[in-house]
Amino acid sequence: MTGIRENRADLGGCRTLFGPNRQFPVGNGRVAHPSPRASRLDRILISTATLPSVLSWAIVAGHPADHRLVCASLAATPAASTPGPGLRRVRLHFLDFADLRERLRAWIETAVAAAPADPSALLDWWPAFKRSVSISACRLSQIARGRHVDAAAAEKAANLAADEAFAAVEEGDAAALPRAARARSAAAAAAVKATVGAARRTRHAWLRTGERPSPVITRQVRPPAACRLIPALRRPDGTSTADPSKMPGIMMAFWQRVCTAAATDPAARRVAAVEDTLGRVARLPLSTFGRAFAASGYALSRSLYHAEFAGLPTGPQLNRLRQTTTALVDRALSPAAYTANPHARLVGVGAACMPAPPALGGFGLLPLVEHVRGRHAALAARCLTGACPGLGSFQPPWALVALALLRHIHHAATPLCLLTARVLPAQGARRASVLVLGRPVPSTCPALIQLASAFSALPPPLILPSPALEPGPWCFNMPLWGNPFLPGATAGQSLEADFADLAGIRGFNTVGMAVRCCAAMTALLLTAPITPPGQPVNPAVARQLTQAYHATVLRGILQIEPAALPPALRSFPMALARFIALHPRMPPAWCAAAGVVANAPGGAAAAPAAPVVWSLLLRHLGWRLGTTVIPLLTLTVKQATTDARGPT
């Protein structure tokens, strides 16, 4: 039943209509608001004869219209009683779980199957059934509520575990990275599980109370059909067409040109932008020094960011950039003028002298290649500082990730192996590669290739004489491979280049382990019968020594199985020869200090941890540029650029 909208001008004629909220005539000015969402002119007015039969009244939202409707519920007779309070509201937490919903559905189906067929008996059965449904729903909601509490507790515990794992990573424990990743995944899964119910209720609330489209309003605001058509399309030749039958062909041709377009070279665009700036600098009335500073600060600087992280331009493009920059500084030629006539003016200063500072007779032109390599070297120095505890104020996560990737390449990798990585240039069909401890860095990780090859542009690092590095317990965990303190027979290489077979043994990666293994091999040799010089070892004795070597050295010290070694190192005589060749390559004082730690109570546990030893060694490495000493830990881009250029 709909209400009647009141008009105050006709209140005198509405004496027979009453407001059920107060049950008195509306003309006396005392009518209250039936709903806070209704207008002040909206009233629920019921006739005098109908008023005793009214059970409820309200103003509700109309659907699909956007009007507010006045609804009243009437009893069959005026003597009908008002409905009772009804059942207690049922909590519906169980709707968040499919198994609980299935349990309630199965229970209802079982109960309904036992319902009486007689209508009178069905009416008597219905109240008890509703009460049973309410009780069952409450029990299932309690179970669901307990699950919600458990999910919230699990989410909190997972977040705490993830925070602890990442705290361990920030403290320098690179081995905690996999555990931190798993903890973060577990925390995300727990968060999703804990918010499933809330997300479902939010979606249902939006469906119940959100905006509802009205067909009438939709038809009114919908644009005409002509506005929903493409008026015209432009062809590649500049003409346009409004014929709908030709538009699909034009669109297909456009996307075909997009999909089959030739790949563009980003480096070529950057070189063109640099040359455009060089051309504008050439038109300015500047001196040679002014042109050099302008070319460095305004032209070459446009490509520095891309060159640092995406690599330098290719060979022809890089040569072209060098030539045009040199022609601008020396002869005031723009790139276009240089291309038209490279010999338009006489050369005054060689290109090699231009990057030198003015105090040394140069023009201060930025050496692009050396500067980019200097940036790479400074970034690699930051990686070394961040991967070793105690060298910086904090350890950036990317440095620990780089260390973990290096260990994925070789089990014995340490931050120091960045200083001994080798760059193999391209030769024939072989592509250029970077070797870390003799193993190539995957081409799928260009950032790691950049870090591993950064120090190759600089001279080999030197051991700084001050402060002196005295032998001590730290010698036990000193890296055996990829260590600038243990050079190889070839200049610029480390010890693993001469002992690639031993470097492949897992666990055999420190001076202390080498000293222990050499001592154990020597002790085994002393237990065997003496073989006269020039005669082969008795095969039975060799087998006995090999078995002892497997039990004492491999399984006892290195804790590996013989099958994990190359075939040549599984026999005692061959392994003894390699260990005997390695021992003299280590400084005797360091071997003695490592031996003291190995024989002391606690053994290797008494030695400083490996990251502490890395930090100690990095403090004693650097470069010498003339009379200036450049420590590794304080290497700057300017120092690395100057060092990459070599002596001036």
XYZ file of C-alpha atoms in Angstrom:
648
model
C 0.000 0.000 0.000
C 1.487 3.337 -0.997
C 1.163 6.490 0.986
C -0.110 9.914 0.015
C 2.201 12.924 -0.380
C 1.058 15.732 1.894
C 0.472 19.245 0.606
C 0.224 21.785 3.389
C -2.135 23.938 1.342
C -4.773 21.177 1.572
C -4.298 20.182 5.198
C -7.782 21.262 5.976
C -9.193 18.604 3.678
C -7.124 15.761 5.187
C -8.846 15.538 8.577
C -9.832 11.943 7.910
C -6.182 10.802 7.294
C -4.072 9.874 10.277
C -0.315 9.322 10.770
C 0.220 5.876 12.278
C 3.381 7.083 14.084
C 1.307 9.184 16.436
C -2.270 8.140 15.605
C -3.636 11.681 15.531
C -4.786 14.013 12.721
C -2.030 15.554 10.636
C -3.583 19.002 10.432
C -2.511 20.046 13.920
C 1.200 20.436 12.951
C 2.526 17.694 15.275
C 3.433 15.093 12.625
C 6.866 13.470 13.216
C 9.354 12.322 10.559
C 8.739 8.629 9.755
C 12.261 8.136 8.282
C 15.430 10.231 8.433
C 15.990 9.501 4.723
C 12.570 10.887 3.672
C 11.749 14.446 2.719
C 10.112 16.789 5.218
C 7.052 16.833 2.949
C 6.766 13.014 2.909
C 4.280 11.568 5.404
C 2.650 8.184 5.920
C -1.067 8.890 6.033
C -3.583 6.121 6.756
C -7.358 6.466 6.709
C -9.304 6.163 9.945
C -10.957 2.912 8.923
C -7.679 1.243 7.950
C -5.571 2.441 10.883
C -6.544 -0.391 13.341
C -5.335 -3.006 10.828
C -1.833 -1.509 10.337
C 0.954 -3.817 11.522
C 4.054 -1.965 10.209
C 4.986 0.893 7.905
C 8.239 2.161 6.381
C 9.761 4.158 3.532
C 11.876 1.843 1.373
C 13.968 2.141 -1.776
C 12.093 1.377 -4.956
C 13.490 -1.074 -7.481
C 14.200 -0.692 -10.331
C 13.064 2.941 -10.019
C 15.075 5.415 -7.975
C 12.033 6.686 -5.972
C 11.352 6.160 -2.261
C 8.197 4.083 -1.710
C 5.894 4.211 1.314
C 4.846 0.702 2.327
C 2.416 -0.410 5.027
C 1.574 -3.937 6.185
C -2.086 -4.563 7.051
C -3.590 -7.387 9.099
C -6.394 -9.523 7.726
C -8.741 -8.250 10.457
C -8.418 -5.433 12.980
C -8.444 -8.019 15.780
C -5.292 -9.789 14.510
C -2.423 -9.647 16.956
C 0.945 -8.126 16.172
C 3.636 -10.725 15.357
C 5.880 -11.708 18.238
C 9.560 -10.876 18.610
C 10.587 -13.899 16.511
C 13.753 -15.919 16.775
C 17.080 -14.588 17.882
C 19.292 -13.311 15.080
C 21.569 -16.041 13.750
C 25.262 -15.374 13.173
C 26.399 -16.377 9.705
C 30.171 -16.748 10.201
C 29.965 -20.290 8.823
C 29.216 -18.924 5.350
C 32.941 -18.127 4.994
C 33.815 -21.849 4.826
C 32.565 -24.226 2.150
C 32.707 -27.338 4.349
C 30.516 -25.713 7.026
C 28.008 -24.580 4.428
C 27.906 -28.119 3.071
C 27.312 -29.518 6.573
C 24.343 -27.208 7.137
C 22.920 -27.980 3.704
C 23.193 -31.738 4.312
C 21.513 -31.359 7.723
C 18.652 -29.320 6.261
C 18.119 -31.845 3.478
C 17.957 -34.674 6.021
C 15.536 -32.752 8.246
C 13.295 -31.701 5.358
C 13.112 -35.285 4.138
C 11.504 -36.199 7.482
C 8.944 -33.344 7.374
C 5.277 -34.445 7.629
C 3.151 -34.323 4.511
C -0.042 -33.274 6.302
C -0.436 -29.446 6.215
C -1.642 -29.246 9.818
C 1.223 -31.393 11.093
C 3.639 -29.390 8.957
C 2.578 -26.168 10.671
C 3.186 -27.777 14.060
C 6.578 -29.115 12.892
C 7.793 -25.836 11.431
C 8.638 -23.863 14.662
C 10.774 -26.699 16.016
C 12.525 -26.978 12.660
C 13.342 -23.256 12.616
C 14.685 -23.482 16.157
C 16.860 -26.468 15.196
C 18.190 -24.611 12.153
C 19.079 -21.656 14.363
C 20.889 -23.896 16.863
C 22.815 -25.699 14.102
C 23.805 -22.406 12.490
C 25.022 -21.058 15.842
C 27.172 -24.141 16.425
C 28.704 -23.908 12.968
C 29.292 -20.179 13.465
C 31.194 -20.923 16.673
C 33.417 -23.327 14.730
C 33.925 -20.694 12.035
C 34.730 -18.062 14.641
C 37.392 -20.344 16.095
C 38.873 -20.788 12.652
C 38.985 -17.026 12.193
C 40.828 -16.636 15.493
C 43.289 -19.387 14.538
C 43.855 -17.794 11.124
C 44.556 -14.402 12.730
C 47.016 -16.014 15.152
C 48.690 -17.900 12.297
C 48.973 -14.666 10.323
C 50.593 -12.907 13.274
C 53.036 -15.779 13.806
C 53.900 -15.887 10.097
C 54.571 -12.128 10.060
C 56.834 -12.449 13.101
C 58.723 -15.313 11.450
C 59.130 -13.270 8.257
C 60.411 -10.266 10.237
C 62.928 -12.458 12.064
C 64.118 -14.028 8.810
C 64.611 -10.658 7.112
C 66.342 -9.324 10.221
C 68.818 -12.185 9.893
C 69.354 -11.263 6.232
C 69.977 -7.625 7.118
C 72.536 -8.735 9.707
C 74.591 -10.354 6.961
C 73.450 -13.971 6.970
C 73.201 -14.697 3.249
C 72.179 -18.289 3.982
C 68.935 -16.943 5.462
C 67.720 -15.578 2.117
C 65.833 -18.745 1.064
C 64.293 -19.018 4.516
C 63.273 -15.342 4.367
C 61.627 -15.838 0.982
C 59.722 -18.872 2.232
C 58.678 -16.989 5.381
C 57.380 -14.055 3.329
C 55.393 -16.439 1.104
C 53.949 -18.146 4.180
C 52.995 -14.756 5.646
C 51.252 -13.769 2.412
C 49.346 -17.065 2.330
C 48.318 -16.629 5.980
C 47.129 -13.078 5.277
C 45.018 -14.260 2.356
C 43.529 -17.054 4.451
C 42.732 -14.673 7.306
C 40.969 -12.132 5.069
C 38.895 -14.519 2.958
C 35.799 -14.090 5.105
C 36.134 -10.317 5.371
C 36.600 -9.966 1.614
C 33.545 -12.124 0.967
C 31.403 -10.066 3.348
C 32.634 -6.861 1.719
C 31.588 -8.086 -1.711
C 28.182 -9.140 -0.423
C 27.701 -5.789 1.329
C 28.475 -3.972 -1.898
C 25.990 -6.132 -3.768
C 23.293 -5.421 -1.173
C 23.851 -1.721 -0.524
C 25.859 -0.510 -3.515
C 24.717 1.475 -6.504
C 21.922 -0.211 -8.435
C 21.488 0.717 -12.090
C 18.132 2.104 -13.131
C 16.958 1.311 -16.683
C 15.137 4.637 -16.894
C 18.195 6.678 -15.951
C 20.400 4.536 -18.183
C 18.232 5.288 -21.197
C 18.284 9.000 -20.388
C 22.067 9.341 -20.054
C 23.026 6.932 -22.845
C 24.478 8.847 -25.826
C 22.768 8.578 -29.177
C 23.776 5.806 -31.535
C 25.620 8.226 -33.799
C 28.068 9.094 -31.012
C 29.015 5.444 -30.546
C 30.382 5.091 -34.083
C 33.869 5.959 -35.396
C 33.388 9.118 -37.488
C 36.451 8.595 -39.700
C 39.864 6.929 -39.930
C 43.028 8.360 -41.436
C 44.997 6.295 -43.942
C 48.828 6.215 -44.052
C 48.803 8.509 -47.113
C 46.972 11.225 -45.158
C 43.495 10.761 -46.588
C 40.554 9.795 -44.400
C 37.451 7.703 -44.891
C 34.079 7.507 -43.138
C 32.965 4.324 -44.871
C 32.319 1.683 -42.147
C 33.059 -1.120 -44.611
C 36.628 0.137 -45.191
C 37.517 0.922 -41.571
C 38.279 -2.688 -40.504
C 40.823 -3.026 -43.312
C 42.530 0.232 -42.310
C 42.715 -0.869 -38.665
C 44.109 -4.295 -39.588
C 46.746 -2.689 -41.807
C 47.728 -0.325 -38.981
C 48.238 -3.115 -36.438
C 50.044 -5.207 -39.026
C 52.558 -2.391 -39.497
C 52.946 -2.149 -35.720
C 53.537 -5.894 -35.287
C 55.921 -6.241 -38.228
C 57.897 -3.040 -37.648
C 61.654 -3.387 -37.540
C 63.226 -3.426 -34.093
C 64.668 -0.087 -33.054
C 67.998 0.348 -31.355
C 67.654 2.330 -28.089
C 71.380 3.102 -28.139
C 71.025 4.737 -31.573
C 68.319 7.056 -30.237
C 70.485 8.030 -27.270
C 73.489 8.688 -29.513
C 71.289 10.828 -31.770
C 70.121 12.835 -28.736
C 73.739 13.388 -27.658
C 74.715 14.523 -31.168
C 71.773 16.925 -31.238
C 73.084 18.563 -28.064
C 76.611 18.638 -29.502
C 75.261 20.472 -32.555
C 73.670 23.145 -30.363
C 76.893 23.534 -28.371
C 78.825 24.026 -31.634
C 76.709 27.106 -32.430
C 77.666 28.830 -29.174
C 80.661 31.215 -29.001
C 82.735 29.145 -26.564
C 86.415 28.506 -26.108
C 87.958 25.060 -26.316
C 87.616 24.638 -22.566
C 84.017 25.857 -22.706
C 83.151 23.392 -25.467
C 84.753 20.547 -23.472
C 82.843 21.412 -20.305
C 79.572 21.882 -22.239
C 80.024 18.584 -24.084
C 80.644 16.789 -20.794
C 77.912 18.436 -18.750
C 75.128 18.771 -21.318
C 75.721 16.185 -24.058
C 77.574 13.143 -22.722
C 75.738 13.295 -19.403
C 72.480 12.474 -21.226
C 73.710 8.934 -21.838
C 75.436 8.236 -18.509
C 72.470 6.694 -16.708
C 71.625 4.363 -19.584
C 75.277 3.505 -20.148
C 75.733 2.636 -16.471
C 72.803 0.248 -16.197
C 72.095 -0.798 -19.817
C 75.633 -0.831 -21.163
C 77.676 1.354 -23.487
C 76.675 1.781 -27.138
C 77.967 -0.701 -29.674
C 81.401 -0.383 -31.271
C 80.505 1.738 -34.342
C 78.170 3.968 -32.343
C 80.761 4.448 -29.608
C 83.473 5.313 -32.145
C 81.119 7.763 -33.825
C 80.370 9.414 -30.475
C 84.075 9.737 -29.677
C 84.858 11.250 -33.076
C 82.045 13.803 -33.018
C 82.844 14.846 -29.449
C 86.545 15.247 -30.248
C 85.746 17.219 -33.413
C 83.515 19.573 -31.424
C 86.062 20.266 -28.688
C 89.141 20.517 -30.915
C 87.786 22.056 -34.134
C 84.329 23.433 -33.153
C 82.645 21.146 -35.690
C 79.070 20.030 -35.192
C 78.257 16.348 -35.844
C 76.615 17.315 -39.158
C 79.657 19.331 -40.275
C 81.999 16.530 -39.240
C 79.965 14.001 -41.221
C 79.996 16.236 -44.309
C 83.764 16.868 -44.163
C 85.789 15.129 -41.411
C 88.938 17.056 -42.479
C 87.405 20.520 -42.633
C 89.904 21.914 -40.138
C 93.317 20.876 -38.948
C 93.566 18.743 -35.848
C 95.072 20.650 -32.936
C 95.055 18.328 -29.918
C 94.951 14.561 -29.910
C 91.900 12.808 -28.533
C 93.968 11.066 -25.845
C 94.948 14.416 -24.292
C 91.465 15.896 -24.020
C 90.223 13.982 -20.938
C 93.209 15.114 -18.875
C 92.500 17.913 -16.380
C 93.506 21.451 -17.397
C 96.231 21.454 -14.724
C 97.969 18.681 -16.666
C 97.492 20.223 -20.112
C 94.153 18.664 -21.041
C 90.720 20.148 -21.602
C 88.719 18.281 -18.952
C 86.555 16.346 -21.423
C 84.637 13.543 -19.769
C 86.107 10.135 -20.756
C 82.815 8.349 -21.383
C 84.027 4.740 -21.412
C 86.374 5.107 -18.449
C 83.773 7.064 -16.487
C 81.107 4.385 -16.979
C 83.590 1.690 -15.984
C 84.514 3.786 -12.970
C 80.855 3.878 -11.971
C 80.710 0.104 -12.272
C 83.842 -0.261 -10.129
C 82.475 2.078 -7.452
C 79.218 0.099 -7.403
C 81.181 -3.160 -7.078
C 83.126 -1.635 -4.171
C 79.799 -0.830 -2.506
C 78.770 -4.432 -3.075
C 81.927 -5.653 -1.304
C 81.299 -3.272 1.576
C 77.651 -4.296 1.867
C 78.292 -8.039 1.689
C 80.783 -7.990 4.579
C 79.559 -7.124 8.098
C 81.219 -4.301 9.948
C 82.434 -2.347 6.904
C 79.379 -0.146 6.403
C 76.571 1.340 8.427
C 74.163 -1.258 7.027
C 74.102 -4.148 4.587
C 71.918 -3.452 1.525
C 69.823 -6.463 0.519
C 70.982 -6.295 -3.106
C 74.587 -6.929 -1.998
C 73.528 -10.063 -0.114
C 71.531 -11.193 -3.144
C 74.627 -10.730 -5.325
C 76.664 -12.857 -2.892
C 73.997 -15.573 -2.959
C 74.044 -15.574 -6.778
C 77.836 -15.874 -6.777
C 77.594 -18.875 -4.458
C 75.054 -20.370 -6.819
C 77.723 -20.208 -9.527
C 80.481 -21.655 -7.302
C 80.158 -23.035 -3.791
C 83.414 -21.366 -2.669
C 82.537 -17.861 -3.915
C 83.169 -14.953 -1.542
C 82.943 -11.189 -2.080
C 86.698 -11.156 -2.790
C 86.195 -13.199 -5.962
C 84.845 -10.039 -7.641
C 88.418 -8.737 -7.518
C 89.806 -11.794 -9.322
C 87.053 -12.396 -11.900
C 88.353 -12.686 -15.454
C 86.803 -11.259 -18.615
C 87.280 -13.355 -21.748
C 86.821 -11.235 -24.901
C 84.844 -12.531 -27.838
C 86.891 -14.617 -30.230
C 85.435 -16.091 -33.383
C 82.168 -17.840 -32.621
C 82.770 -17.605 -28.882
C 80.955 -14.774 -27.160
C 82.525 -12.612 -24.476
C 82.093 -14.046 -20.989
C 83.008 -13.376 -17.375
C 84.533 -16.147 -15.263
C 84.110 -16.327 -11.495
C 86.400 -18.987 -10.010
C 86.717 -20.471 -13.478
C 82.958 -20.746 -14.086
C 81.052 -18.417 -16.445
C 78.438 -16.031 -15.145
C 75.070 -16.789 -16.816
C 74.152 -14.368 -19.571
C 70.624 -14.254 -18.153
C 71.856 -12.087 -15.259
C 73.368 -8.919 -16.810
C 73.534 -7.100 -13.473
C 75.765 -9.832 -12.028
C 77.930 -9.755 -15.166
C 78.377 -6.022 -14.666
C 79.426 -6.502 -11.030
C 81.780 -9.383 -11.810
C 83.527 -7.515 -14.632
C 83.690 -4.127 -12.901
C 87.208 -4.427 -11.455
C 88.659 -5.834 -14.685
C 88.942 -2.258 -16.010
C 91.251 -1.351 -13.107
C 94.755 -2.613 -12.381
C 94.980 -5.637 -10.047
C 94.507 -4.560 -6.417
C 97.550 -4.229 -4.208
C 98.095 -5.281 -0.602
C 98.430 -2.055 1.364
C 101.555 -2.058 3.556
C 99.936 -0.048 6.320
C 98.547 -1.282 8.586
C 100.467 -4.541 8.518
C 98.483 -7.764 8.272
C 99.805 -9.980 11.060
C 99.045 -13.734 11.045
C 96.515 -14.882 13.615
C 93.485 -17.096 14.165
C 91.792 -15.389 11.228
C 94.100 -17.326 8.878
C 92.037 -20.474 9.409
C 88.970 -19.093 7.568
C 90.935 -17.172 4.960
C 89.473 -17.867 1.478
C 91.618 -20.214 -0.549
C 90.109 -19.424 -3.974
C 89.431 -16.065 -5.613
C 91.688 -14.345 -3.088
C 94.034 -11.521 -4.209
C 96.319 -12.447 -1.285
C 96.951 -15.867 -2.898
C 97.892 -15.100 -6.522
C 98.274 -17.716 -9.218
C 101.257 -18.450 -11.401
C 99.893 -16.128 -14.125
C 99.732 -12.420 -13.375
C 96.210 -11.182 -12.700
C 94.879 -14.620 -11.733
C 94.339 -16.247 -8.373
C 95.137 -19.684 -7.026
C 92.101 -21.507 -8.460
C 93.487 -21.018 -11.985
C 96.294 -23.500 -11.134
C 94.218 -25.869 -8.986
C 90.837 -26.046 -10.706
C 90.379 -29.675 -9.629
C 90.896 -28.881 -5.946
C 88.709 -25.763 -6.182
C 85.824 -27.972 -7.275
C 85.868 -29.965 -4.006
C 82.954 -28.797 -1.868
C 84.118 -27.741 1.596
C 87.763 -27.353 0.558
C 87.723 -23.557 0.379
C 89.781 -22.115 3.265
C 93.429 -22.140 4.284
C 92.519 -23.951 7.497
C 90.845 -26.808 5.614
C 93.847 -27.060 3.286
C 96.240 -27.255 6.257
C 94.130 -29.941 7.945
C 93.876 -32.024 4.768
C 97.606 -31.731 4.002
C 98.494 -32.741 7.570
C 96.137 -35.729 7.410
C 97.569 -36.828 4.053
C 101.111 -36.597 5.418
C 100.138 -38.629 8.483
C 98.621 -41.326 6.275
C 101.779 -41.467 4.196
C 103.891 -42.035 7.314
C 101.825 -45.090 8.261
C 102.604 -46.874 4.981
C 105.719 -49.034 4.444
C 108.637 -47.187 2.922
C 108.902 -47.763 -0.813
C 112.431 -47.683 -2.267
C 113.068 -44.793 -4.622
C 112.281 -45.552 -8.237
C 109.948 -48.466 -7.467
C 106.136 -48.299 -7.786
C 103.946 -48.405 -4.716
C 102.611 -51.803 -3.811
C 98.990 -52.017 -5.140
C 97.769 -53.453 -1.859
C 99.370 -50.575 0.059
C 97.885 -48.068 -2.402
C 94.390 -49.510 -1.914
C 94.843 -49.414 1.860
C 95.970 -45.769 1.739
C 93.079 -44.866 -0.562
C 90.566 -46.381 1.836
C 92.151 -44.504 4.748
C 92.146 -41.313 2.647
C 88.407 -41.714 1.974
C 87.623 -42.328 5.645
C 89.927 -39.724 7.211
C 90.089 -36.824 4.757
C 86.979 -37.021 2.608
C 84.374 -38.325 5.030
C 86.087 -37.163 8.242
C 87.315 -33.651 7.418
C 85.517 -32.557 4.245
C 82.363 -34.626 4.956
C 81.820 -35.591 1.329
C 81.602 -38.881 -0.505
C 84.372 -40.011 -2.891
C 81.846 -40.165 -5.733
C 81.521 -36.353 -5.579
C 85.210 -35.921 -6.567
C 86.771 -36.158 -10.019
C 88.120 -39.666 -10.729
C 91.720 -38.452 -10.533
C 91.292 -37.229 -6.939
C 89.672 -40.406 -5.640
C 92.981 -42.265 -5.390
C 95.454 -41.459 -2.662
C 98.621 -41.068 -4.812
C 97.030 -38.528 -7.201
C 95.379 -36.557 -4.409
C 98.631 -36.519 -2.422
C 100.492 -35.042 -5.380
C 97.945 -32.216 -5.726
C 97.916 -31.430 -1.999
C 101.727 -31.418 -1.891
C 101.774 -28.990 -4.848
C 99.256 -26.676 -3.143
C 100.894 -26.429 0.283
C 103.982 -24.367 -0.759
C 101.739 -21.816 -2.521
C 100.321 -20.697 0.827
C 102.410 -18.394 3.080
C 104.131 -20.493 5.796
C 103.200 -18.028 8.560
C 99.516 -18.265 7.663
C 99.685 -22.058 7.495
C 101.303 -22.144 10.933
C 98.607 -19.853 12.399
C 95.864 -22.000 10.851
C 97.536 -25.143 12.227
C 97.528 -23.675 15.736
C 93.782 -23.064 15.479
C 93.174 -26.579 14.122
C 95.019 -28.158 17.070
C 93.541 -25.835 19.721
C 90.546 -26.859 21.878
C 87.386 -26.263 19.892
C 89.195 -26.385 16.568
C 87.604 -24.350 13.798
C 84.964 -22.975 16.182
C 87.676 -20.906 17.902
C 88.526 -19.042 14.682
C 86.768 -15.821 13.611
C 83.833 -16.320 11.268
C 84.419 -16.172 7.526
C 82.592 -12.803 6.995
C 84.818 -11.237 9.662
C 87.891 -12.483 7.789
C 86.549 -11.035 4.526
C 86.157 -7.634 6.177
C 89.709 -7.821 7.548
C 91.196 -8.629 4.148
C 89.246 -5.914 2.317
C 90.648 -3.288 4.699
C 94.161 -4.132 3.424
C 93.426 -3.895 -0.323
C 93.574 -0.892 -2.615
C 95.351 0.758 -5.526
C 98.247 3.145 -5.925
C 97.807 6.061 -8.316
C 101.115 7.868 -8.504
C 101.937 8.703 -4.922
C 98.316 8.455 -3.788
C 97.022 5.315 -2.091
C 93.358 4.531 -2.828
C 91.837 2.104 -0.297
C 89.233 -0.241 -1.720
C 86.632 0.690 0.879
C 86.720 4.406 -0.031
C 86.900 4.062 -3.823
C 85.003 6.861 -5.590
C 83.835 7.189 -9.181
C 86.417 9.882 -9.883
C 89.261 7.769 -8.502
C 88.083 4.704 -10.414
C 87.794 6.744 -13.628
C 91.326 8.077 -13.234
C 92.637 4.622 -12.373
C 90.898 3.114 -15.414
C 92.562 5.689 -17.697
C 95.964 4.753 -16.359
C 98.865 7.112 -15.688
C 98.514 10.530 -17.320
